[in-house]
Amino acid sequence: MPDQLSQVFAALADPTRRDLVARLAVGDATVGQLAAPYDVSLQAVSKHLKVLETAGLVTRGRDAQRRPVHLEAEVFDLMTKWIERYRQQAEERFARLDAVLAAMNDTSATPEEGQTA
Amino acid sequence: MPDQLSQVFAALADPTRRDLVARLAVGDATVGQLAAPYDVSLQAVSKHLKVLETAGLVTRGRDAQRRPVHLEAEVFDLMTKWIERYRQQAEERFARLDAVLAAMNDTSATPEEGQTA
DNA sequence: GAGCTTGTCAACCATCTGGTTGAGCACCGA
DNA sequence: TCGGTGCTCAACCAGATGGTTGACAAGCTC
């Protein structure tokens, strides 16, 4: 079983599943309601929902024979945190690089290749 | 060819590729340097980098026979925007639901099923 | 030029994925 | 209890994916 972050990214890599998430953000829905707009079989949509469920993006309740699907927004934080961490890191590095370049222009010194980056 | 958002999510669904991104956030690196920590072949890492490249997460330069790999942080925004959009939407809905529940408690009226959600 | 270094391309293989159809379970309504 | 509704499970199939190895291009260095 892969880690949750991988599962979340993989789940959202599919446009149909992203669309499902988009619609579930508006409100809970049954499998049949969710499947209606697509020309694929109900079973295919059910599979997509299972992927979203094991990724933790969605939970399924019970209402007689219906299985209302509910979006779990908290999992998004997992991704956001991962993304933000490396985006900020990269941006800080750019800032440092800019500073280095500016310093180089100021002094017109030899680059020296002293840094790892 | 799938849309870029799908490609970005798919690219980051692999732990090795997320690790590569994490290391590239620290600084540019050559393919050999990036491949060193893993026990897979250099070709496998080269393939991973190609996936990251076609997703727009990474660019490759030239330095003699070396191909320094560079992280492109802007693409992260694409994901962040998508995520934030639906997270906020879902959270607003929760807030509205809370309000409805609170109102129901106040009045003790019949639910009436008047809303879609 | 010969040979090492760095990396890509191509072919192949096992596994995963998204789709299908068919069967069947759970539940409601008559 | 009989049938219809809502959905899942299982088996199967085509194509994508991640890994391998082998060949080779590009570029320094001797």
Short mmCIF file of C-alpha atoms (C1' of nucleotides) in Angstrom, two decimals:
data_model
loop_
_atom_site.label_atom_id
_atom_site.label_comp_id
_atom_site.label_asym_id
_atom_site.label_seq_id
_atom_site.Cartn_x
_atom_site.Cartn_y
_atom_site.Cartn_z
CA MET A 1 0.00 0.00 0.00
CA PRO A 2 1.52 3.34 -1.06
CA ASP A 3 1.63 6.39 1.19
CA GLN A 4 -1.42 8.62 1.34
CA LEU A 5 0.22 11.57 -0.39
CA SER A 6 0.95 9.41 -3.43
CA GLN A 7 -2.61 8.14 -3.42
CA VAL A 8 -4.04 11.66 -3.24
CA PHE A 9 -1.89 12.91 -6.11
CA ALA A 10 -2.66 9.80 -8.17
CA ALA A 11 -6.37 10.18 -7.48
CA LEU A 12 -6.38 13.76 -8.73
CA ALA A 13 -4.29 12.94 -11.79
CA ASP A 14 -7.47 11.73 -13.49
CA PRO A 15 -9.67 14.48 -15.00
CA THR A 16 -12.88 12.53 -14.32
CA ARG A 17 -11.95 12.21 -10.65
CA ARG A 18 -11.07 15.91 -10.42
CA ASP A 19 -14.47 16.62 -11.93
CA LEU A 20 -16.13 14.42 -9.33
CA VAL A 21 -14.32 16.30 -6.59
CA ALA A 22 -15.42 19.59 -8.12
CA ARG A 23 -19.04 18.49 -8.08
CA LEU A 24 -18.81 17.08 -4.56
CA ALA A 25 -17.47 20.42 -3.38
CA VAL A 26 -20.91 21.81 -4.20
CA GLY A 27 -22.66 19.13 -2.19
CA ASP A 28 -22.95 15.44 -1.37
CA ALA A 29 -24.36 13.18 -4.06
CA THR A 30 -25.22 9.55 -4.73
CA VAL A 31 -23.24 7.37 -7.11
CA GLY A 32 -26.04 7.46 -9.64
CA GLN A 33 -26.26 11.25 -9.58
CA LEU A 34 -22.50 11.51 -9.98
CA ALA A 35 -22.41 9.00 -12.84
CA ALA A 36 -25.25 10.59 -14.84
CA PRO A 37 -23.26 13.28 -16.71
CA TYR A 38 -20.64 10.84 -18.02
CA ASP A 39 -21.03 8.36 -20.83
CA VAL A 40 -19.11 5.68 -18.96
CA SER A 41 -20.77 2.90 -16.99
CA LEU A 42 -21.92 3.30 -13.41
CA GLN A 43 -19.33 0.71 -12.41
CA ALA A 44 -16.53 2.84 -13.81
CA VAL A 45 -17.66 5.81 -11.70
CA SER A 46 -17.97 3.53 -8.70
CA LYS A 47 -14.34 2.53 -9.24
CA HIS A 48 -13.28 6.17 -9.44
CA LEU A 49 -15.07 6.83 -6.16
CA LYS A 50 -13.25 3.93 -4.56
CA VAL A 51 -9.95 5.43 -5.60
CA LEU A 52 -10.99 8.77 -4.09
CA GLU A 53 -12.14 6.94 -0.97
CA THR A 54 -8.92 5.00 -0.38
CA ALA A 55 -7.04 8.26 -0.91
CA GLY A 56 -9.11 9.72 1.92
CA LEU A 57 -10.60 12.42 -0.28
CA VAL A 58 -14.11 11.09 0.08
CA THR A 59 -16.27 9.11 2.49
CA ARG A 60 -19.40 7.12 1.78
CA GLY A 61 -22.46 6.98 4.00
CA ARG A 62 -25.57 4.85 3.89
CA ASP A 63 -29.12 5.89 3.11
CA ALA A 64 -31.15 2.74 2.39
CA GLN A 65 -29.69 1.35 -0.83
CA ARG A 66 -28.06 4.66 -1.65
CA ARG A 67 -24.43 5.48 -0.78
CA PRO A 68 -24.16 9.27 -0.48
CA VAL A 69 -20.64 10.44 -1.25
CA HIS A 70 -19.10 13.17 0.87
CA LEU A 71 -15.98 15.24 0.17
CA GLU A 72 -13.35 15.32 2.94
CA ALA A 73 -11.62 18.65 2.51
CA GLU A 74 -8.98 18.12 5.19
CA VAL A 75 -6.87 15.85 3.00
CA PHE A 76 -6.21 18.77 0.69
CA ASP A 77 -4.04 20.21 3.44
CA LEU A 78 -1.65 17.31 3.05
CA MET A 79 -0.99 18.31 -0.53
CA THR A 80 -0.97 22.01 0.08
CA LYS A 81 1.64 21.59 2.78
CA TRP A 82 3.87 19.47 0.57
CA ILE A 83 3.56 21.88 -2.35
CA GLU A 84 4.07 25.03 -0.31
CA ARG A 85 7.15 23.64 1.37
CA TYR A 86 9.08 23.13 -1.84
CA ARG A 87 7.67 26.13 -3.63
CA GLN A 88 8.85 28.39 -0.83
CA GLN A 89 12.20 26.62 -0.69
CA ALA A 90 12.67 27.11 -4.43
CA GLU A 91 11.61 30.74 -4.25
CA GLU A 92 14.01 31.46 -1.43
CA ARG A 93 16.74 29.94 -3.53
CA PHE A 94 15.81 32.21 -6.44
CA ALA A 95 15.97 35.17 -4.10
CA ARG A 96 19.42 34.12 -2.96
CA LEU A 97 20.52 33.60 -6.55
CA ASP A 98 19.29 37.08 -7.42
CA ALA A 99 21.29 38.44 -4.51
CA VAL A 100 24.40 36.61 -5.69
CA LEU A 101 23.98 37.91 -9.21
CA ALA A 102 23.45 41.42 -7.93
CA ALA A 103 26.57 41.13 -5.80
CA MET A 104 28.51 39.88 -8.79
CA ASN A 105 27.40 42.86 -10.82
CA ASP A 106 28.39 45.21 -8.03
CA THR A 107 31.91 43.90 -7.55
CA SER A 108 32.48 42.53 -11.07
CA ALA A 109 34.52 39.84 -9.35
CA THR A 110 35.29 36.34 -10.70
CA PRO A 111 32.43 33.85 -10.04
CA GLU A 112 34.82 31.37 -8.27
CA GLU A 113 32.29 28.46 -8.45
CA GLY A 114 32.34 28.34 -4.67
CA GLN A 115 28.73 27.27 -4.09
CA THR A 116 27.08 23.90 -4.63
CA ALA A 117 24.03 25.31 -6.40
CA MET B 1 -1.75 14.48 -24.73
CA PRO B 2 -3.46 15.02 -21.37
CA ASP B 3 -3.90 18.45 -19.81
CA GLN B 4 -1.04 19.90 -17.79
CA LEU B 5 -2.81 19.68 -14.45
CA SER B 6 -3.26 15.93 -14.90
CA GLN B 7 0.39 15.61 -15.85
CA VAL B 8 1.54 17.57 -12.81
CA PHE B 9 -0.56 15.50 -10.41
CA ALA B 10 0.51 12.27 -12.09
CA ALA B 11 4.16 13.32 -11.94
CA LEU B 12 3.96 13.96 -8.21
CA ALA B 13 2.07 10.74 -7.53
CA ASP B 14 5.41 8.90 -7.61
CA PRO B 15 7.46 9.09 -4.37
CA THR B 16 10.76 8.97 -6.25
CA ARG B 17 9.72 11.94 -8.35
CA ARG B 18 8.54 13.87 -5.29
CA ASP B 19 11.91 13.15 -3.75
CA LEU B 20 13.65 14.47 -6.85
CA VAL B 21 11.58 17.64 -6.64
CA ALA B 22 12.47 17.98 -2.96
CA ARG B 23 16.16 17.75 -3.77
CA LEU B 24 15.91 20.11 -6.71
CA ALA B 25 14.26 22.67 -4.45
CA VAL B 26 17.60 22.88 -2.67
CA GLY B 27 19.48 23.47 -5.89
CA ASP B 28 20.03 22.40 -9.49
CA ALA B 29 21.72 19.06 -10.06
CA THR B 30 22.90 16.79 -12.84
CA VAL B 31 21.19 13.52 -13.69
CA GLY B 32 24.08 11.55 -12.22
CA GLN B 33 23.96 13.46 -8.95
CA LEU B 34 20.22 12.95 -8.73
CA ALA B 35 20.45 9.24 -9.53
CA ALA B 36 23.23 8.48 -7.02
CA PRO B 37 21.08 7.99 -3.87
CA TYR B 38 18.75 5.47 -5.53
CA ASP B 39 19.45 1.85 -6.30
CA VAL B 40 17.65 2.06 -9.64
CA SER B 41 19.46 2.56 -12.94
CA LEU B 42 20.44 5.98 -14.29
CA GLN B 43 18.04 5.41 -17.17
CA ALA B 44 15.12 5.01 -14.78
CA VAL B 45 15.93 8.35 -13.15
CA SER B 46 16.32 9.91 -16.58
CA LYS B 47 12.81 8.68 -17.38
CA HIS B 48 11.46 10.18 -14.16
CA LEU B 49 13.04 13.49 -15.07
CA LYS B 50 11.41 13.36 -18.48
CA VAL B 51 8.03 12.94 -16.82
CA LEU B 52 8.75 15.93 -14.59
CA GLU B 53 9.90 17.88 -17.64
CA THR B 54 6.83 17.22 -19.78
CA ALA B 55 4.71 18.18 -16.77
CA GLY B 56 6.55 21.50 -16.77
CA LEU B 57 7.92 21.00 -13.27
CA VAL B 58 11.51 20.92 -14.43
CA THR B 59 13.74 22.24 -17.20
CA ARG B 60 17.06 20.88 -18.42
CA GLY B 61 20.05 22.97 -19.46
CA ARG B 62 23.35 22.07 -21.06
CA ASP B 63 26.83 22.13 -19.56
CA ALA B 64 29.16 20.15 -21.84
CA GLN B 65 27.98 16.54 -21.57
CA ARG B 66 26.06 17.32 -18.38
CA ARG B 67 22.34 18.24 -18.34
CA PRO B 68 21.73 20.31 -15.20
CA VAL B 69 18.14 19.93 -14.01
CA HIS B 70 16.28 22.98 -12.74
CA LEU B 71 13.04 23.16 -10.77
CA GLU B 72 10.30 25.43 -12.16
CA ALA B 73 8.31 26.53 -9.13
CA GLU B 74 5.61 28.41 -11.04
CA VAL B 75 3.77 25.24 -12.06
CA PHE B 76 2.98 24.59 -8.40
CA ASP B 77 0.60 27.53 -8.57
CA LEU B 78 -1.56 25.61 -11.04
CA MET B 79 -2.11 22.90 -8.45
CA THR B 80 -2.47 25.23 -5.51
CA LYS B 81 -5.17 27.19 -7.32
CA TRP B 82 -7.11 24.06 -8.18
CA ILE B 83 -6.86 22.71 -4.67
CA GLU B 84 -7.69 25.97 -2.93
CA ARG B 85 -10.72 26.53 -5.11
CA TYR B 86 -12.47 23.34 -4.07
CA ARG B 87 -11.21 23.32 -0.53
CA GLN B 88 -12.71 26.76 0.04
CA GLN B 89 -15.90 25.79 -1.73
CA ALA B 90 -16.22 22.72 0.50
CA GLU B 91 -15.46 24.72 3.63
CA GLU B 92 -18.03 27.36 2.76
CA ARG B 93 -20.55 24.60 2.35
CA PHE B 94 -19.69 23.23 5.78
CA ALA B 95 -20.18 26.69 7.22
CA ARG B 96 -23.59 26.96 5.55
CA LEU B 97 -24.50 23.49 6.80
CA ASP B 98 -23.56 24.50 10.31
CA ALA B 99 -25.75 27.55 9.97
CA VAL B 100 -28.67 25.44 8.78
CA LEU B 101 -28.23 23.02 11.65
CA ALA B 102 -28.06 25.88 14.11
CA ALA B 103 -31.24 27.37 12.65
CA MET B 104 -32.95 24.00 12.90
CA ASN B 105 -32.02 23.76 16.54
CA ASP B 106 -33.33 27.28 17.17
CA THR B 107 -36.71 26.82 15.54
CA SER B 108 -37.09 23.04 15.91
CA ALA B 109 -38.93 23.24 12.59
CA THR B 110 -39.33 20.43 10.01
CA PRO B 111 -36.30 20.14 7.68
CA GLU B 112 -38.50 20.48 4.53
CA GLU B 113 -35.77 19.14 2.18
CA GLY B 114 -35.82 22.46 0.35
CA GLN B 115 -32.12 22.55 -0.61
CA THR B 116 -30.19 20.50 -3.18
CA ALA B 117 -27.35 19.67 -0.82
"C1'" DG C 1 42.27 9.83 -32.37
"C1'" DA C 2 41.38 6.66 -28.21
"C1'" DG C 3 38.99 6.28 -24.36
"C1'" DC C 4 36.43 7.74 -20.31
"C1'" DT C 5 32.23 10.30 -18.68
"C1'" DT C 6 27.43 11.72 -18.99
"C1'" DG C 7 23.25 10.94 -20.49
"C1'" DT C 8 19.49 9.59 -24.01
"C1'" DC C 9 16.98 6.33 -26.97
"C1'" DA C 10 14.94 1.82 -28.00
"C1'" DA C 11 13.23 -2.60 -26.99
"C1'" DC C 12 11.45 -5.49 -23.79
"C1'" DC C 13 8.91 -7.06 -19.54
"C1'" DA C 14 5.74 -7.11 -15.38
"C1'" DT C 15 2.44 -4.63 -13.19
"C1'" DC C 16 -1.10 -1.02 -12.70
"C1'" DT C 17 -5.10 1.40 -14.51
"C1'" DG C 18 -9.49 2.57 -16.59
"C1'" DG C 19 -12.75 0.69 -19.09
"C1'" DT C 20 -16.13 -3.09 -20.15
"C1'" DT C 21 -19.85 -6.83 -19.03
"C1'" DG C 22 -22.21 -10.07 -16.01
"C1'" DA C 23 -23.57 -11.52 -11.54
"C1'" DG C 24 -25.35 -10.58 -7.24
"C1'" DC C 25 -26.41 -8.15 -2.75
"C1'" DA C 26 -29.34 -4.86 -0.08
"C1'" DC C 27 -33.22 -2.38 0.28
"C1'" DC C 28 -37.79 -0.23 -0.86
"C1'" DG C 29 -42.60 -0.50 -2.65
"C1'" DA C 30 -46.61 -2.96 -4.18
"C1'" DT D 1 -42.80 -12.17 -1.73
"C1'" DC D 2 -41.84 -10.41 -5.99
"C1'" DG D 3 -39.88 -7.07 -8.72
"C1'" DG D 4 -37.39 -2.74 -9.37
"C1'" DT D 5 -33.67 0.36 -7.85
"C1'" DG D 6 -28.94 1.41 -6.39
"C1'" DC D 7 -24.73 -0.08 -6.09
"C1'" DT D 8 -20.55 -3.33 -5.59
"C1'" DC D 9 -17.73 -7.28 -6.83
"C1'" DA D 10 -15.28 -10.26 -10.14
"C1'" DA D 11 -13.31 -11.33 -14.46
"C1'" DC D 12 -11.50 -9.71 -18.38
"C1'" DC D 13 -9.06 -6.55 -21.82
"C1'" DA D 14 -6.19 -2.72 -23.93
"C1'" DG D 15 -3.06 0.67 -22.96
"C1'" DA D 16 0.02 3.25 -19.76
"C1'" DT D 17 3.84 3.03 -16.44
"C1'" DG D 18 8.24 1.90 -14.10
"C1'" DG D 19 11.77 -0.96 -14.31
"C1'" DT D 20 15.52 -3.44 -16.90
"C1'" DT D 21 19.53 -3.97 -20.46
"C1'" DG D 22 22.03 -2.71 -24.68
"C1'" DA D 23 23.45 0.61 -28.01
"C1'" DC D 24 25.03 5.01 -29.00
"C1'" DA D 25 25.66 10.21 -29.20
"C1'" DA D 26 28.13 14.13 -27.31
"C1'" DG D 27 32.01 15.97 -25.10
"C1'" DC D 28 36.11 16.29 -22.24
"C1'" DT D 29 41.00 14.60 -21.53
"C1'" DC D 30 45.05 12.25 -22.59
#
